[in-house]
Short mmCIF file of C-alpha atoms in Angstrom, two decimals:
data_model
loop_
_atom_site.label_atom_id
_atom_site.label_comp_id
_atom_site.label_asym_id
_atom_site.label_seq_id
_atom_site.Cartn_x
_atom_site.Cartn_y
_atom_site.Cartn_z
CA MET A 1 0.00 0.00 0.00
CA HIS A 2 3.06 2.25 0.19
CA PHE A 3 2.57 3.15 -3.53
CA LEU A 4 -0.88 4.75 -2.96
CA PRO A 5 0.42 8.15 -1.87
CA HIS A 6 2.49 8.32 -5.06
CA LEU A 7 -0.55 7.42 -7.19
CA LEU A 8 -2.65 10.06 -5.44
CA LEU A 9 0.03 12.72 -5.92
CA GLY A 10 0.33 11.84 -9.60
CA TRP A 11 -3.45 12.00 -10.09
CA LEU A 12 -3.66 15.44 -8.41
CA THR A 13 -0.81 16.72 -10.59
CA LEU A 14 -2.57 15.58 -13.77
CA VAL A 15 -5.85 17.21 -12.72
CA THR A 16 -4.08 20.51 -11.92
CA LEU A 17 -2.20 20.53 -15.21
CA TYR A 18 -5.41 19.79 -17.15
CA ALA A 19 -7.35 22.57 -15.40
CA CYS A 20 -4.64 25.13 -15.99
CA SER A 21 -4.06 24.07 -19.58
CA LYS A 22 -7.76 24.61 -20.36
CA LEU A 23 -7.46 28.22 -19.29
CA LEU A 24 -3.95 28.76 -20.59
CA PHE A 25 -4.62 27.56 -24.14
CA GLN A 26 -7.86 29.50 -24.29
CA GLU A 27 -6.63 32.76 -22.79
CA CYS A 28 -2.83 32.99 -22.88
CA SER A 29 0.49 31.64 -24.00
CA TRP A 30 2.81 30.24 -21.34
CA ASP A 31 6.40 31.45 -21.42
CA TRP A 32 8.39 28.62 -19.92
CA VAL A 33 11.57 30.73 -19.93
CA THR A 34 10.25 33.56 -17.75
CA GLY A 35 7.52 31.60 -16.00
CA GLU A 36 4.78 33.93 -17.13
CA CYS A 37 1.35 33.65 -18.66
CA LEU A 38 1.28 36.01 -21.64
CA TRP A 39 -2.31 37.16 -22.00
CA TYR A 40 -3.86 38.26 -25.22
CA GLY A 41 -3.08 41.96 -25.10
CA GLY A 42 0.24 41.48 -23.32
CA ALA A 43 -0.75 41.91 -19.67
CA ARG A 44 0.85 39.08 -17.78
CA GLN A 45 0.61 37.04 -14.62
CA ARG A 46 3.77 35.73 -12.99
CA ARG A 47 3.76 32.05 -12.14
CA GLY A 48 3.05 31.61 -8.48
CA GLN A 49 0.59 34.51 -8.21
CA ASP A 50 -2.89 33.38 -7.28
CA SER A 51 -3.40 29.93 -8.87
CA GLY A 52 -0.62 30.31 -11.42
CA CYS A 53 -3.11 30.47 -14.26
CA SER A 54 -5.57 33.16 -13.21
CA ARG A 55 -6.52 35.99 -15.55
CA ASP A 56 -4.80 39.33 -15.06
CA GLN A 57 -7.51 41.96 -14.51
CA GLY A 58 -5.29 44.63 -16.05
CA SER A 59 -5.38 43.17 -19.56
CA SER A 60 -6.25 45.85 -22.07
CA GLY A 61 -7.59 43.52 -24.75
CA ARG A 62 -4.97 44.34 -27.39
CA THR A 63 -3.04 41.82 -29.42
CA ASP A 64 -0.15 39.80 -28.03
CA SER A 65 3.12 39.53 -29.94
CA GLY A 66 5.92 37.22 -30.92
CA TYR A 67 6.53 36.78 -27.18
CA SER A 68 3.77 34.14 -27.28
CA ARG A 69 6.29 31.68 -28.72
CA GLY A 70 4.02 30.91 -31.65
CA GLN A 71 0.80 30.00 -29.84
CA ALA A 72 -2.36 31.54 -31.28
CA ALA A 73 -4.36 34.00 -29.19
CA PRO A 74 -8.14 34.26 -29.34
CA ARG A 75 -9.60 37.13 -31.34
CA ARG A 76 -10.70 40.23 -29.46
CA GLU A 77 -11.77 43.69 -30.47
CA TRP A 78 -9.01 46.23 -30.99
CA LYS A 79 -8.78 49.13 -28.59
CA PRO A 80 -7.02 52.41 -29.45
CA LEU A 81 -3.47 52.66 -28.15
CA CYS A 82 -3.90 56.11 -26.63
CA ASP A 83 -6.43 57.97 -24.52
CA VAL A 84 -6.47 61.70 -25.25
CA THR A 85 -9.91 62.58 -23.87
CA SER A 86 -10.51 61.14 -20.39
CA ASN A 87 -7.79 63.00 -18.48
CA ARG A 88 -7.65 66.79 -18.65
CA ARG A 89 -4.02 66.84 -17.53
CA ILE A 90 -2.30 64.30 -19.76
CA ASP A 91 -2.57 62.12 -22.87
CA TRP A 92 -1.37 58.60 -22.25
CA CYS A 93 -0.97 55.30 -24.06
CA GLU A 94 -0.71 51.63 -23.17
CA LEU A 95 0.89 49.09 -25.49
CA ASP A 96 0.86 45.36 -24.86
CA GLY A 97 2.65 42.86 -27.02
CA ASP A 98 5.77 43.28 -29.15
CA VAL A 99 6.63 46.85 -28.13
CA ARG A 100 9.78 48.48 -29.49
CA VAL A 101 11.09 51.80 -28.20
CA LEU A 102 13.64 53.71 -30.26
CA GLY A 103 14.55 56.89 -28.45
CA ALA A 104 16.78 58.19 -31.22
CA ASN A 105 13.78 58.97 -33.41
CA GLY A 106 11.22 59.23 -30.62
CA THR A 107 9.05 56.25 -31.58
CA VAL A 108 7.20 53.69 -29.49
CA SER A 109 5.91 50.96 -31.79
CA LEU A 110 3.59 48.00 -31.29
CA VAL A 111 4.39 45.43 -33.96
CA ALA A 112 1.59 43.22 -35.28
CA PRO A 113 1.98 39.45 -34.83
CA PRO A 114 1.95 37.27 -37.96
CA GLY A 115 -1.52 36.78 -39.38
CA ALA A 116 -3.22 39.58 -37.42
CA ASP A 117 -6.46 40.79 -39.00
CA GLU A 118 -8.17 44.21 -38.80
CA ARG A 119 -10.51 43.20 -36.02
CA ALA A 120 -7.61 42.20 -33.77
CA PHE A 121 -4.97 44.70 -34.86
CA ARG A 122 -5.05 48.06 -36.62
CA ALA A 123 -2.44 50.56 -37.78
CA GLU A 124 -2.52 53.75 -35.71
CA SER A 125 -0.25 56.72 -35.12
CA TRP A 126 -0.43 59.24 -32.29
CA ARG A 127 1.66 62.27 -31.37
CA ILE A 128 2.10 62.36 -27.59
CA LYS A 129 3.87 64.67 -25.17
CA PRO A 130 4.17 62.63 -21.95
CA TYR A 131 3.87 65.45 -19.42
CA PRO A 132 0.74 66.35 -17.40
CA ARG A 133 0.14 69.97 -18.38
CA LYS A 134 -1.45 69.47 -21.77
CA PRO A 135 -3.73 72.58 -21.69
CA ASP A 136 -0.71 74.78 -20.88
CA SER A 137 1.16 75.60 -24.09
CA ASN A 138 3.93 77.32 -22.16
CA ALA A 139 4.64 74.21 -20.09
CA MET A 140 4.43 71.89 -23.09
CA ARG A 141 6.51 73.84 -25.60
CA ASN A 142 9.83 72.26 -24.53
CA VAL A 143 8.42 68.74 -24.02
CA ARG A 144 9.54 66.38 -26.76
CA GLU A 145 6.78 64.96 -28.88
CA LEU A 146 6.86 61.17 -29.34
CA THR A 147 5.23 59.02 -32.00
CA VAL A 148 3.21 56.14 -30.58
CA GLN A 149 2.16 53.74 -33.30
CA SER A 150 1.00 50.26 -34.20
CA LEU A 151 2.53 48.68 -37.29
CA THR A 152 0.81 46.18 -39.57
CA SER A 153 2.26 44.47 -42.65
CA PRO A 154 4.29 45.48 -44.56
CA ALA A 155 5.46 48.19 -42.11
CA ALA A 156 5.70 45.62 -39.32
CA SER A 157 8.36 43.67 -41.19
CA ALA A 158 10.43 46.85 -41.49
CA ALA A 159 10.25 47.66 -37.77
CA PRO A 160 13.66 48.17 -36.13
CA ALA A 161 15.13 44.97 -34.73
CA CYS A 162 15.40 44.67 -30.96
CA THR A 163 18.83 45.23 -29.44
CA ASP A 164 17.81 45.05 -25.77
CA TRP A 165 15.04 42.86 -24.37
CA HIS A 166 13.34 43.64 -21.06
CA ASP A 167 10.98 41.35 -19.16
CA VAL A 168 9.70 44.20 -16.97
CA PRO A 169 7.26 46.96 -17.98
CA GLY A 170 8.54 50.27 -19.34
CA LEU A 171 7.28 53.72 -18.32
CA VAL A 172 7.92 56.66 -20.64
CA PHE A 173 7.68 60.18 -19.23
CA SER A 174 9.15 63.66 -19.59
CA ASP A 175 10.96 65.59 -16.87
CA ARG A 176 10.77 68.95 -18.65
CA GLY A 177 7.82 71.38 -18.40
CA TYR A 178 7.71 73.24 -15.10
CA THR A 179 9.76 70.72 -13.12
CA GLY A 180 12.32 73.37 -12.18
CA ASN A 181 9.64 74.59 -9.74
CA TYR A 182 9.65 72.48 -6.57
CA PHE A 183 5.86 72.13 -6.40
CA HIS A 184 5.60 71.13 -10.06
CA ALA A 185 8.38 68.61 -9.62
CA TYR A 186 6.05 66.77 -7.26
CA THR A 187 2.65 67.30 -8.81
CA ASP A 188 3.83 66.75 -12.41
CA VAL A 189 6.36 63.90 -12.01
CA ILE A 190 7.14 62.58 -8.52
CA LEU A 191 3.56 61.94 -7.40
CA PRO A 192 2.33 60.58 -10.79
CA LEU A 193 5.41 58.35 -10.93
CA PHE A 194 4.60 56.95 -7.48
CA LEU A 195 1.00 56.42 -8.57
CA THR A 196 2.05 54.59 -11.74
CA ALA A 197 5.17 52.68 -10.68
CA LYS A 198 4.75 51.76 -7.01
CA GLN A 199 2.56 48.77 -7.88
CA TYR A 200 5.51 47.08 -9.64
CA SER A 201 7.65 46.86 -6.47
CA GLY A 202 10.75 48.01 -8.33
CA GLU A 203 10.31 45.72 -11.34
CA VAL A 204 9.80 48.52 -13.85
CA LEU A 205 12.10 50.48 -16.15
CA PHE A 206 11.96 54.26 -16.59
CA LEU A 207 12.53 55.72 -20.05
CA VAL A 208 12.95 59.47 -19.67
CA SER A 209 12.29 61.87 -22.49
CA ASP A 210 13.98 65.31 -22.18
CA PHE A 211 16.52 63.80 -19.76
CA GLN A 212 17.77 66.50 -17.34
CA MET A 213 20.59 65.03 -15.27
CA TRP A 214 20.66 67.89 -12.75
CA TRP A 215 16.96 67.42 -12.01
CA LEU A 216 16.98 63.63 -11.99
CA GLY A 217 20.01 63.69 -9.71
CA LYS A 218 18.15 65.96 -7.30
CA PHE A 219 15.40 63.36 -6.84
CA LEU A 220 17.53 60.26 -7.45
CA PRO A 221 16.54 58.56 -4.15
CA VAL A 222 12.90 58.65 -5.31
CA PHE A 223 13.69 57.01 -8.65
CA LYS A 224 15.86 54.37 -7.00
CA ASN A 225 13.11 53.55 -4.54
CA LEU A 226 10.62 52.99 -7.37
CA SER A 227 12.81 51.11 -9.86
CA ASN A 228 15.55 48.51 -9.54
CA TYR A 229 17.04 49.60 -12.86
CA ASP A 230 19.04 52.53 -14.22
CA MET A 231 16.98 55.11 -16.06
CA ILE A 232 17.30 55.35 -19.84
CA ASP A 233 17.88 58.68 -21.57
CA LEU A 234 15.62 58.35 -24.60
CA GLY A 235 17.07 61.36 -26.36
CA SER A 236 20.62 60.01 -26.59
CA ASP A 237 20.10 56.23 -26.60
CA PRO A 238 20.53 54.61 -30.05
CA ARG A 239 19.32 51.18 -28.93
CA VAL A 240 15.98 49.54 -29.66
CA HIS A 241 14.44 48.54 -26.33
CA CYS A 242 11.79 45.82 -26.48
CA PHE A 243 9.09 45.16 -23.91
CA ARG A 244 5.85 43.24 -23.42
CA HIS A 245 4.19 46.27 -21.83
CA VAL A 246 4.88 50.01 -22.11
CA GLN A 247 2.96 52.98 -20.77
CA VAL A 248 3.63 56.37 -22.34
CA GLY A 249 2.66 59.18 -19.97
CA LEU A 250 2.14 58.71 -16.25
CA SER A 251 -1.14 58.12 -14.47
CA CYS A 252 -2.25 61.26 -12.65
CA HIS A 253 -5.30 62.65 -10.93
CA SER A 254 -5.77 66.24 -9.75
CA ASP A 255 -2.82 68.48 -8.86
CA PHE A 256 -0.87 67.14 -5.89
CA SER A 257 -3.63 64.63 -5.17
CA ILE A 258 -4.52 60.96 -5.32
CA GLU A 259 -8.05 59.65 -5.61
CA PRO A 260 -7.74 56.25 -3.90
CA TRP A 261 -10.75 54.77 -5.69
CA ARG A 262 -8.92 55.30 -9.01
CA ALA A 263 -5.45 54.34 -7.81
CA PRO A 264 -3.71 50.96 -8.08
CA ASN A 265 -4.03 49.07 -4.80
CA GLY A 266 -6.07 51.97 -3.40
CA TYR A 267 -3.00 54.14 -2.85
CA SER A 268 -3.65 57.41 -1.01
CA MET A 269 -1.75 60.56 -0.13
CA VAL A 270 -0.98 59.00 3.26
CA ASP A 271 0.74 56.17 1.38
CA PHE A 272 2.65 58.73 -0.68
CA THR A 273 3.94 60.60 2.38
CA ARG A 274 4.88 57.28 3.98
CA PHE A 275 6.79 56.43 0.81
CA MET A 276 8.59 59.79 0.80
CA ARG A 277 9.59 59.47 4.46
CA GLY A 278 10.89 55.97 3.76
CA THR A 279 12.79 57.16 0.69
CA TYR A 280 14.76 59.67 2.74
CA GLY A 281 15.05 57.49 5.85
CA LEU A 282 12.99 59.81 8.05
CA PRO A 283 12.23 58.38 11.50
CA ARG A 284 9.10 60.23 12.63
CA ALA A 285 5.81 58.80 11.37
CA ALA A 286 3.50 60.60 13.82
CA ALA A 287 3.47 64.13 15.21
CA VAL A 288 3.47 63.29 18.90
CA PRO A 289 5.79 65.69 20.73
CA ALA A 290 7.76 63.99 23.48
CA ALA A 291 9.14 65.90 26.45
CA ARG A 292 10.19 68.83 24.30
CA ARG A 293 7.99 71.63 23.04
CA PRO A 294 6.22 71.08 19.71
CA ARG A 295 8.49 72.25 16.91
CA LEU A 296 7.40 74.81 14.29
CA LEU A 297 9.16 75.26 10.95
CA VAL A 298 8.88 78.76 9.52
CA ILE A 299 9.49 78.65 5.76
CA ALA A 300 11.48 81.76 4.93
CA ARG A 301 11.22 82.54 1.23
CA ALA A 302 14.22 84.38 -0.18
CA HIS A 303 12.58 86.53 -2.85
CA THR A 304 8.83 87.06 -3.31
CA ARG A 305 6.10 86.58 -0.71
CA ARG A 306 8.62 86.77 2.11
CA PHE A 307 7.93 87.23 5.79
CA VAL A 308 9.45 90.64 6.48
CA ASN A 309 9.05 90.33 10.27
CA THR A 310 10.44 86.83 10.76
CA GLU A 311 12.02 87.60 14.13
CA GLU A 312 8.69 88.87 15.47
CA ILE A 313 6.98 85.71 14.21
CA VAL A 314 9.56 83.54 15.97
CA ARG A 315 9.09 85.37 19.28
CA GLY A 316 5.30 85.16 19.01
CA ALA A 317 5.36 81.42 18.28
CA GLU A 318 7.74 80.80 21.19
CA ARG A 319 5.41 82.64 23.56
CA VAL A 320 2.56 80.35 22.51
CA GLY A 321 4.73 77.31 23.32
CA PHE A 322 6.58 76.34 20.16
CA GLU A 323 10.23 75.66 19.61
CA VAL A 324 10.90 77.46 16.31
CA VAL A 325 13.29 76.83 13.42
CA VAL A 326 13.54 79.03 10.32
CA SER A 327 14.71 77.74 6.95
CA GLU A 328 14.08 78.08 3.25
CA GLY A 329 15.95 74.97 2.18
CA GLY A 330 18.33 74.61 -0.76
CA HIS A 331 18.90 72.54 -3.88
CA GLU A 332 19.39 69.28 -1.99
CA VAL A 333 16.15 67.63 -0.92
CA ALA A 334 17.47 65.37 1.86
CA PRO A 335 18.68 68.02 4.38
CA PHE A 336 15.40 69.94 4.29
CA ALA A 337 13.38 66.71 4.40
CA GLU A 338 15.26 65.71 7.55
CA LEU A 339 14.63 69.12 9.11
CA ALA A 340 10.93 69.11 8.24
CA ASN A 341 10.49 65.65 9.74
CA THR A 342 11.87 66.86 13.08
CA CYS A 343 9.04 69.41 13.18
CA ASP A 344 5.42 69.01 14.17
CA ALA A 345 4.08 71.99 12.23
CA MET A 346 5.08 74.34 9.43
CA VAL A 347 3.96 77.81 8.42
CA GLY A 348 4.61 79.59 5.16
CA VAL A 349 3.21 82.07 2.69
CA HIS A 350 1.61 80.36 -0.30
CA GLY A 351 4.37 78.96 -2.48
CA ALA A 352 6.36 75.89 -3.47
CA GLY A 353 8.05 75.61 -0.07
CA LEU A 354 4.82 74.27 1.42
CA THR A 355 5.29 71.17 -0.73
CA ASN A 356 7.66 69.98 1.99
CA MET A 357 4.60 69.07 4.03
CA VAL A 358 5.13 65.60 2.50
CA PHE A 359 7.91 65.11 5.07
CA LEU A 360 5.91 66.16 8.13
CA PRO A 361 4.87 63.32 10.40
CA THR A 362 1.21 62.30 10.15
CA GLY A 363 -0.96 64.34 12.49
CA GLY A 364 1.18 67.45 12.06
CA VAL A 365 -0.09 70.92 11.24
CA VAL A 366 0.23 73.03 8.09
CA ILE A 367 -0.50 76.75 8.28
CA GLN A 368 -0.82 78.41 4.89
CA VAL A 369 -0.66 82.19 4.87
CA VAL A 370 -2.68 83.43 1.90
CA PRO A 371 -1.53 86.78 0.47
CA LEU A 372 -3.79 89.58 -0.64
CA GLY A 373 -5.47 89.35 -4.04
CA GLY A 374 -8.27 86.81 -3.88
CA LEU A 375 -5.77 83.96 -4.02
CA GLU A 376 -7.96 81.48 -2.18
CA PHE A 377 -8.22 79.45 -5.38
CA VAL A 378 -4.45 78.84 -5.56
CA ALA A 379 -4.40 78.09 -1.84
CA GLY A 380 -6.44 75.01 -2.77
CA TYR A 381 -3.30 73.39 -4.16
CA PHE A 382 -2.27 72.75 -0.55
CA ARG A 383 -5.60 72.89 1.30
CA GLY A 384 -7.06 69.58 0.12
CA PRO A 385 -3.79 67.64 -0.23
CA SER A 386 -2.66 68.45 3.31
CA LYS A 387 -5.88 67.00 4.72
CA ASP A 388 -5.48 63.92 2.52
CA MET A 389 -1.99 63.46 3.99
CA GLY A 390 -3.45 63.19 7.48
CA LEU A 391 -2.35 66.70 8.48
CA ARG A 392 -4.34 69.42 10.23
CA TYR A 393 -4.74 72.33 7.84
CA LEU A 394 -5.09 75.92 9.03
CA GLU A 395 -5.44 78.91 6.71
CA TYR A 396 -4.67 82.53 7.50
CA ARG A 397 -5.74 85.25 5.05
CA ILE A 398 -3.86 88.47 5.54
CA SER A 399 -5.44 91.90 5.74
CA PRO A 400 -4.35 94.78 3.45
CA GLU A 401 -2.35 96.23 6.34
CA GLU A 402 -0.28 93.01 6.50
CA SER A 403 0.72 93.27 2.84
CA THR A 404 3.70 95.29 1.64
CA LEU A 405 1.52 96.34 -1.30
CA ILE A 406 0.27 99.00 1.09
CA ASP A 407 3.68 100.65 0.65
CA GLN A 408 3.45 100.54 -3.16
CA TYR A 409 -0.14 101.49 -4.05
CA PRO A 410 -2.65 104.00 -2.67
CA ARG A 411 -5.32 102.45 -0.46
CA ASP A 412 -8.06 103.15 -3.05
CA HIS A 413 -6.17 101.37 -5.85
CA PRO A 414 -7.98 98.41 -7.56
CA VAL A 415 -5.23 96.13 -6.21
CA PHE A 416 -7.00 96.56 -2.86
CA THR A 417 -10.55 97.54 -3.79
CA ASN A 418 -11.21 95.26 -6.78
CA PRO A 419 -8.86 92.26 -7.09
CA ASP A 420 -11.32 90.56 -9.45
CA ALA A 421 -10.90 93.38 -11.96
CA VAL A 422 -7.13 92.96 -11.77
CA LYS A 423 -7.41 89.20 -12.29
CA SER A 424 -9.81 89.63 -15.21
CA GLN A 425 -6.98 91.23 -17.21
CA GLY A 426 -5.12 87.92 -17.31
CA TRP A 427 -2.59 85.84 -15.44
CA ASN A 428 0.28 88.31 -15.75
CA SER A 429 -1.86 91.11 -14.35
CA LEU A 430 -2.57 88.95 -11.30
CA LYS A 431 0.95 87.60 -10.98
CA GLU A 432 2.84 90.88 -10.98
CA PRO A 433 1.29 92.60 -7.95
CA TYR A 434 0.05 89.67 -5.89
CA LEU A 435 2.71 87.01 -6.42
CA ASP A 436 5.84 88.89 -7.49
CA LYS A 437 5.70 92.22 -5.67
CA GLN A 438 4.00 91.25 -2.44
CA ASP A 439 5.64 90.38 0.87
CA VAL A 440 3.92 89.75 4.19
CA ARG A 441 4.20 91.46 7.56
CA LEU A 442 2.16 89.31 9.94
CA ASP A 443 0.11 91.08 12.59
CA MET A 444 1.04 88.79 15.48
CA LYS A 445 -1.93 89.84 17.58
CA ARG A 446 -4.23 88.77 14.75
CA PHE A 447 -2.19 85.66 13.92
CA ARG A 448 -1.77 84.41 17.49
CA PRO A 449 -5.12 82.48 17.64
CA VAL A 450 -4.02 80.41 14.64
CA LEU A 451 -0.82 79.41 16.43
CA LYS A 452 -2.88 78.52 19.50
CA LYS A 453 -5.10 76.23 17.40
CA ALA A 454 -2.03 74.52 16.02
CA ILE A 455 -0.41 73.85 19.36
CA ALA A 456 -3.71 72.72 20.89
CA HIS A 457 -4.04 70.12 18.11
CA LEU A 458 -0.52 68.82 18.74
CA ARG A 459 -1.05 68.59 22.48
CA GLN A 460 -4.24 66.68 21.80
CA ASN A 461 -2.18 64.22 19.74
CA LYS A 462 0.16 63.79 22.69
CA ASN A 463 -2.69 63.20 25.14
CA LYS A 464 -4.26 60.60 22.83
CA ASN A 465 -0.93 58.83 22.56
CA ASN A 466 -0.45 58.81 26.33
CA ASN A 467 -3.95 57.39 26.84
CA ASN A 468 -3.22 54.60 24.40
#
């Protein structure tokens, strides 16, 4: 009877193989080299995930390629490569199958498999700028335009031959546009890249159009934390890179925001801040002051929208109970990230410096000082995101007497009496007085209640922690 266990094991093996083969031969081609199920349309399931032969829910329904090792795929309706209507910020494309990327001439090509018919595969060509500011011609003018195309016979046979094969997905994006601005670096690239790439756990390759080494070097820890591979400079790379899956243009939602119901794995802004703290090795996850006073970071802008009475602000915050540090930060991200993480709250006039709230511990406080000029609408770039990060948001709108515009214009000037009329003349008319010429002199008697709210919130955090 000792042979019965072996018979039973053999029978179970045959049943499992039969069940998987039914699904595999109907829905995908098995790559015995990589251990992957290559679904019709190119989306794949690694062996060992789920049952080993379950259908990948991310399959787009487009045609598979020569990667199928010659096995026929079932016919499905063709779907356009690119989506240029559903997202107001960016045009983006997904290609599954035999995808060939040639940076030298700016092409991303999906090559038809042998015998493909019109229902399953069609020739298309799209012109795409992979940067999320598509309505803004000024931002997009220096973004390189790429050709995203699908090639049928006879063009398919003339497609450039692969020089480098990759068994991980490729993400194509631009780092140009407004990325020299710290806020736009996050909302236009860093956050969308997290949203798109985090799900791959490092097994993804970045192909960067408009490669700016100074900028990429500035945020290199972020890129290394999202990808296990060196980035490729599409503009100077003569090779033909071949993939099973490529996305051109990053997934993005609203500015500096994630909508978890639309995000892979339900990612949220709390997840993003956790990722950023991990990227820079920051120790504080929660704003629970220990024996010391709660710490307030005053963001001191160097040029426009400065605090002109910084010393008075420091003294006022210390009287309320804060320990205060003042800094603007510099080119390097890590030192300022480390400083911000030691703080429990930050205060700053509306501007890119407030983006550093991503490094505050959860439960911290952000105080945005809104300058004169009806700028509540731009304040929204930080109002909603800070709450989504698990931070307490406080907003302080200055009075005309707290603006240095009072020293430049008579009190009955439209800059004070009719900001809407000034704004109606266009962006530059708004920008010059309210964003470029205006500094802030906080009235500490008027501002003090805001500081009290902030410190009361932090002490409440401490009491909750002690009770737990």
